[in-house]
Amino acid sequence: MVSLGLLAQQIVNGLFFGGQLALIAIGLTLIWGVARVLNFSHGAMFMVGGYVGFFALGFTGSVAAAILASIVVVFALGWVTEFALLEPMRDREEFDIASMVVTLGLAIFLENAILVGVGSRRRAFPALTEEVWRVAGLTISVQRFVIFLISVFALAALFLVISRTKLGLAIRAVSQDDQTALLMGVRPRRVYAITLGCSAALAGLAGVLLAPLFTVYPSVGWYPFLLAFVVVMVGGLGSVRGTLIAAMGLAIVRSVSTIWVAAESAMVLLFAIMIAVLLINPDGIGGWIDG
Amino acid sequence: MSLVELDAVDAGYGENQVLHDLTLSIQPGRVNCIIGPNGSGKSTTLKAVCGLVDVWDGTIRVRGDDVTNAHPRDVVERGVVMLPQGGNVFPEMTVKENLRIGAFLVDDRDVLERRYREVYEMFPVLEEKKRQRAGELSGGQQMMVAFGRALMPDPEILLLDEPSAGLAPDLVDDVFDQVERLKERGRDMIIIEQNVRRVLDVAEYVYVLDQGERMYEGETEALRDEDEIMRMYIGERHG
Ligand SMILES: Nc1ncnc2c1ncn2[C@@H]1O[C@H](COP(=O)(O)OP(=O)(O)OP(=O)(O)O)[C@@H](O)[C@H]1O
Ligand SMILES: [Mg+2]
């Protein structure tokens, strides 16, 4: 028998982990849904966010400034990626494939640019706080709680923009039918660039927020990218709600399963779930809830 | 000055030329229609005006302004708005959001409210269903959404690409009633229709296209004396 206390603890851990996963995965699903790009440089955006945060923190000594700098710089990086690399290819027949190859190239380029420019040394990012709360028998890391809150806040802001603003209306229109959106006077290319920027900014924010946990090094983005990829496949590529559900669900499953199995095996479990979901419905959770 | 003018336009998709040296000069103050067989380039003509199709040669003007290969937004800004073939509502958006995005270039709240009222007055069912997702509506209601969406910017000239296609007979009547109402209120239109008999009752000026070329243009009344055109494109029963 598992004690209820342990189970509750793992669910809380899972919840926090889910917030982190969602922060990375939502951006990935969003650009697919809106701009039809499966962005293999999403992990590199995470990595750049970590470095920008690291240097900004060293420069200013302020965590808030580090977070802000990461968001701004990585947003710009996403924007430029659309205009410089993706837009010129958008009229091609096989844009889906071409954009995958180009973003993979960009990821490798960014990783090597950092390797050459900054070096391979792991940079330790100081913890926000070491403090721990004990509430009702649960141990809660204040740092993880704060990361969770910021993630929730960032995603809530994104949802508000998408559901309530004119920009959000344009984003949804372009994702549903870009040709008809053009007829309304929407400029899809701008919408793509803004979406790439927002998506990258979320990855950059995740990169700086999680830097105290992961440290910062040139290939740090690949593992979160892989996890986000699994989440997005389970949630349904392009489905924001499905991805959110998948992030929370998978994180809690992983966290609870570590009561019985080692953390590495928990990873295998996630892949098994991904394959099972894709076998049942190739559109993932989004295929059930959005249809 | 012409409201919309195509001057010796060649246009197409990729390598496939669809419009051949097409010249149309749409005068203000009347309802125009374009008829012709399937694949003759009717939709392509309107899409070229709206900036959705590459114009290879020739010029397109709106009230004298050159809009050849302009961004569709520049055309919308000049008051030219299209209801695309099949309607193409945004299925995941509510009815009201579809109307809102129709007036994407309008920001004034009072103006927007007035436009909603006008559209709801024309299509009361849209007000009842304004919070429903457009994709959940019937085909006829989706066409109303698309029609209302095209009216939201209060266009100077409305381009309707087969607004009655695929609708049940009583809904076809509704569509033509709405077109009549718009005509009475002095709205300029270009209508593409398969339902030739009905559209000729409304339109004052007719263009006949075949294989991307203009085969005929003239007043609707004059068309009735064109035996050859009537026989080839319109069918004897009207002659
Ligand atoms: N998006 C496209 N890409 C490539 N070719 C196209 C495209 N749209 C239309 N065509 C081709 O252009 C030609 C003219 O098509 P268009 O849609 O303008 O005809 P239409 O007169 O509107 O016909 P219909 O009565 O069937 O609507 C056709 O041969 C069609 O196959
Ligand atoms: Mg057509």
PDB file of N, CA, C and O in Angstrom, chain A residues 233-237 239 277-278 281-288:
ATOM      1  N   MET A 233       2.482  15.674 -28.909  1.00  0.00           N
ATOM      2  CA  MET A 233       1.915  14.566 -29.674  1.00  0.00           C
ATOM      3  C   MET A 233       0.703  13.980 -28.939  1.00  0.00           C
ATOM      4  O   MET A 233      -0.304  13.666 -29.551  1.00  0.00           O
ATOM      5  N   VAL A 234       0.814  13.845 -27.633  1.00  0.00           N
ATOM      6  CA  VAL A 234      -0.313  13.310 -26.864  1.00  0.00           C
ATOM      7  C   VAL A 234      -1.469  14.313 -26.867  1.00  0.00           C
ATOM      8  O   VAL A 234      -2.630  13.949 -27.031  1.00  0.00           O
ATOM      9  N   GLY A 235      -1.139  15.581 -26.720  1.00  0.00           N
ATOM     10  CA  GLY A 235      -2.188  16.604 -26.630  1.00  0.00           C
ATOM     11  C   GLY A 235      -2.838  16.892 -27.961  1.00  0.00           C
ATOM     12  O   GLY A 235      -3.979  17.355 -28.014  1.00  0.00           O
ATOM     13  N   GLY A 236      -2.123  16.610 -29.031  1.00  0.00           N
ATOM     14  CA  GLY A 236      -2.661  16.919 -30.354  1.00  0.00           C
ATOM     15  C   GLY A 236      -1.950  18.136 -30.898  1.00  0.00           C
ATOM     16  O   GLY A 236      -2.162  19.245 -30.404  1.00  0.00           O
ATOM     17  N   LEU A 237      -1.131  17.929 -31.924  1.00  0.00           N
ATOM     18  CA  LEU A 237      -0.357  19.015 -32.504  1.00  0.00           C
ATOM     19  C   LEU A 237      -1.311  20.117 -32.949  1.00  0.00           C
ATOM     20  O   LEU A 237      -2.238  19.871 -33.708  1.00  0.00           O
ATOM     21  N   SER A 239      -3.361  21.749 -30.919  1.00  0.00           N
ATOM     22  CA  SER A 239      -4.444  21.954 -29.955  1.00  0.00           C
ATOM     23  C   SER A 239      -3.881  22.495 -28.637  1.00  0.00           C
ATOM     24  O   SER A 239      -3.176  21.793 -27.920  1.00  0.00           O
ATOM     25  N   VAL A 277      -1.713   6.553 -27.240  1.00  0.00           N
ATOM     26  CA  VAL A 277      -2.674   7.602 -27.624  1.00  0.00           C
ATOM     27  C   VAL A 277      -2.671   7.788 -29.134  1.00  0.00           C
ATOM     28  O   VAL A 277      -3.730   7.875 -29.772  1.00  0.00           O
ATOM     29  N   LEU A 278      -1.476   7.804 -29.723  1.00  0.00           N
ATOM     30  CA  LEU A 278      -1.408   8.034 -31.166  1.00  0.00           C
ATOM     31  C   LEU A 278      -2.022   6.875 -31.948  1.00  0.00           C
ATOM     32  O   LEU A 278      -2.591   7.067 -33.024  1.00  0.00           O
ATOM     33  N   ASN A 281      -5.867   7.496 -31.430  1.00  0.00           N
ATOM     34  CA  ASN A 281      -6.314   8.684 -32.162  1.00  0.00           C
ATOM     35  C   ASN A 281      -5.103   9.525 -32.551  1.00  0.00           C
ATOM     36  O   ASN A 281      -4.499  10.170 -31.701  1.00  0.00           O
ATOM     37  N   PRO A 282      -4.756   9.516 -33.840  1.00  0.00           N
ATOM     38  CA  PRO A 282      -3.554  10.226 -34.289  1.00  0.00           C
ATOM     39  C   PRO A 282      -3.601  11.724 -33.980  1.00  0.00           C
ATOM     40  O   PRO A 282      -2.557  12.375 -33.984  1.00  0.00           O
ATOM     41  N   ASP A 283      -4.784  12.263 -33.722  1.00  0.00           N
ATOM     42  CA  ASP A 283      -4.861  13.690 -33.404  1.00  0.00           C
ATOM     43  C   ASP A 283      -4.725  13.948 -31.905  1.00  0.00           C
ATOM     44  O   ASP A 283      -4.904  15.078 -31.457  1.00  0.00           O
ATOM     45  N   GLY A 284      -4.437  12.898 -31.135  1.00  0.00           N
ATOM     46  CA  GLY A 284      -4.219  13.084 -29.702  1.00  0.00           C
ATOM     47  C   GLY A 284      -5.473  13.542 -28.973  1.00  0.00           C
ATOM     48  O   GLY A 284      -6.591  13.430 -29.473  1.00  0.00           O
ATOM     49  N   ILE A 285      -5.259  14.079 -27.791  1.00  0.00           N
ATOM     50  CA  ILE A 285      -6.389  14.521 -26.965  1.00  0.00           C
ATOM     51  C   ILE A 285      -7.197  15.589 -27.698  1.00  0.00           C
ATOM     52  O   ILE A 285      -8.423  15.607 -27.645  1.00  0.00           O
ATOM     53  N   GLY A 286      -6.496  16.451 -28.415  1.00  0.00           N
ATOM     54  CA  GLY A 286      -7.178  17.500 -29.181  1.00  0.00           C
ATOM     55  C   GLY A 286      -8.215  16.920 -30.139  1.00  0.00           C
ATOM     56  O   GLY A 286      -9.246  17.524 -30.401  1.00  0.00           O
ATOM     57  N   GLY A 287      -7.920  15.716 -30.670  1.00  0.00           N
ATOM     58  CA  GLY A 287      -8.851  15.083 -31.587  1.00  0.00           C
ATOM     59  C   GLY A 287     -10.169  14.728 -30.915  1.00  0.00           C
ATOM     60  O   GLY A 287     -11.213  14.669 -31.552  1.00  0.00           O
ATOM     61  N   TRP A 288     -10.121  14.491 -29.596  1.00  0.00           N
ATOM     62  CA  TRP A 288     -11.362  14.179 -28.872  1.00  0.00           C
ATOM     63  C   TRP A 288     -12.088  15.441 -28.422  1.00  0.00           C
ATOM     64  O   TRP A 288     -13.299  15.519 -28.509  1.00  0.00           O
TER      65      TRP A 288
END
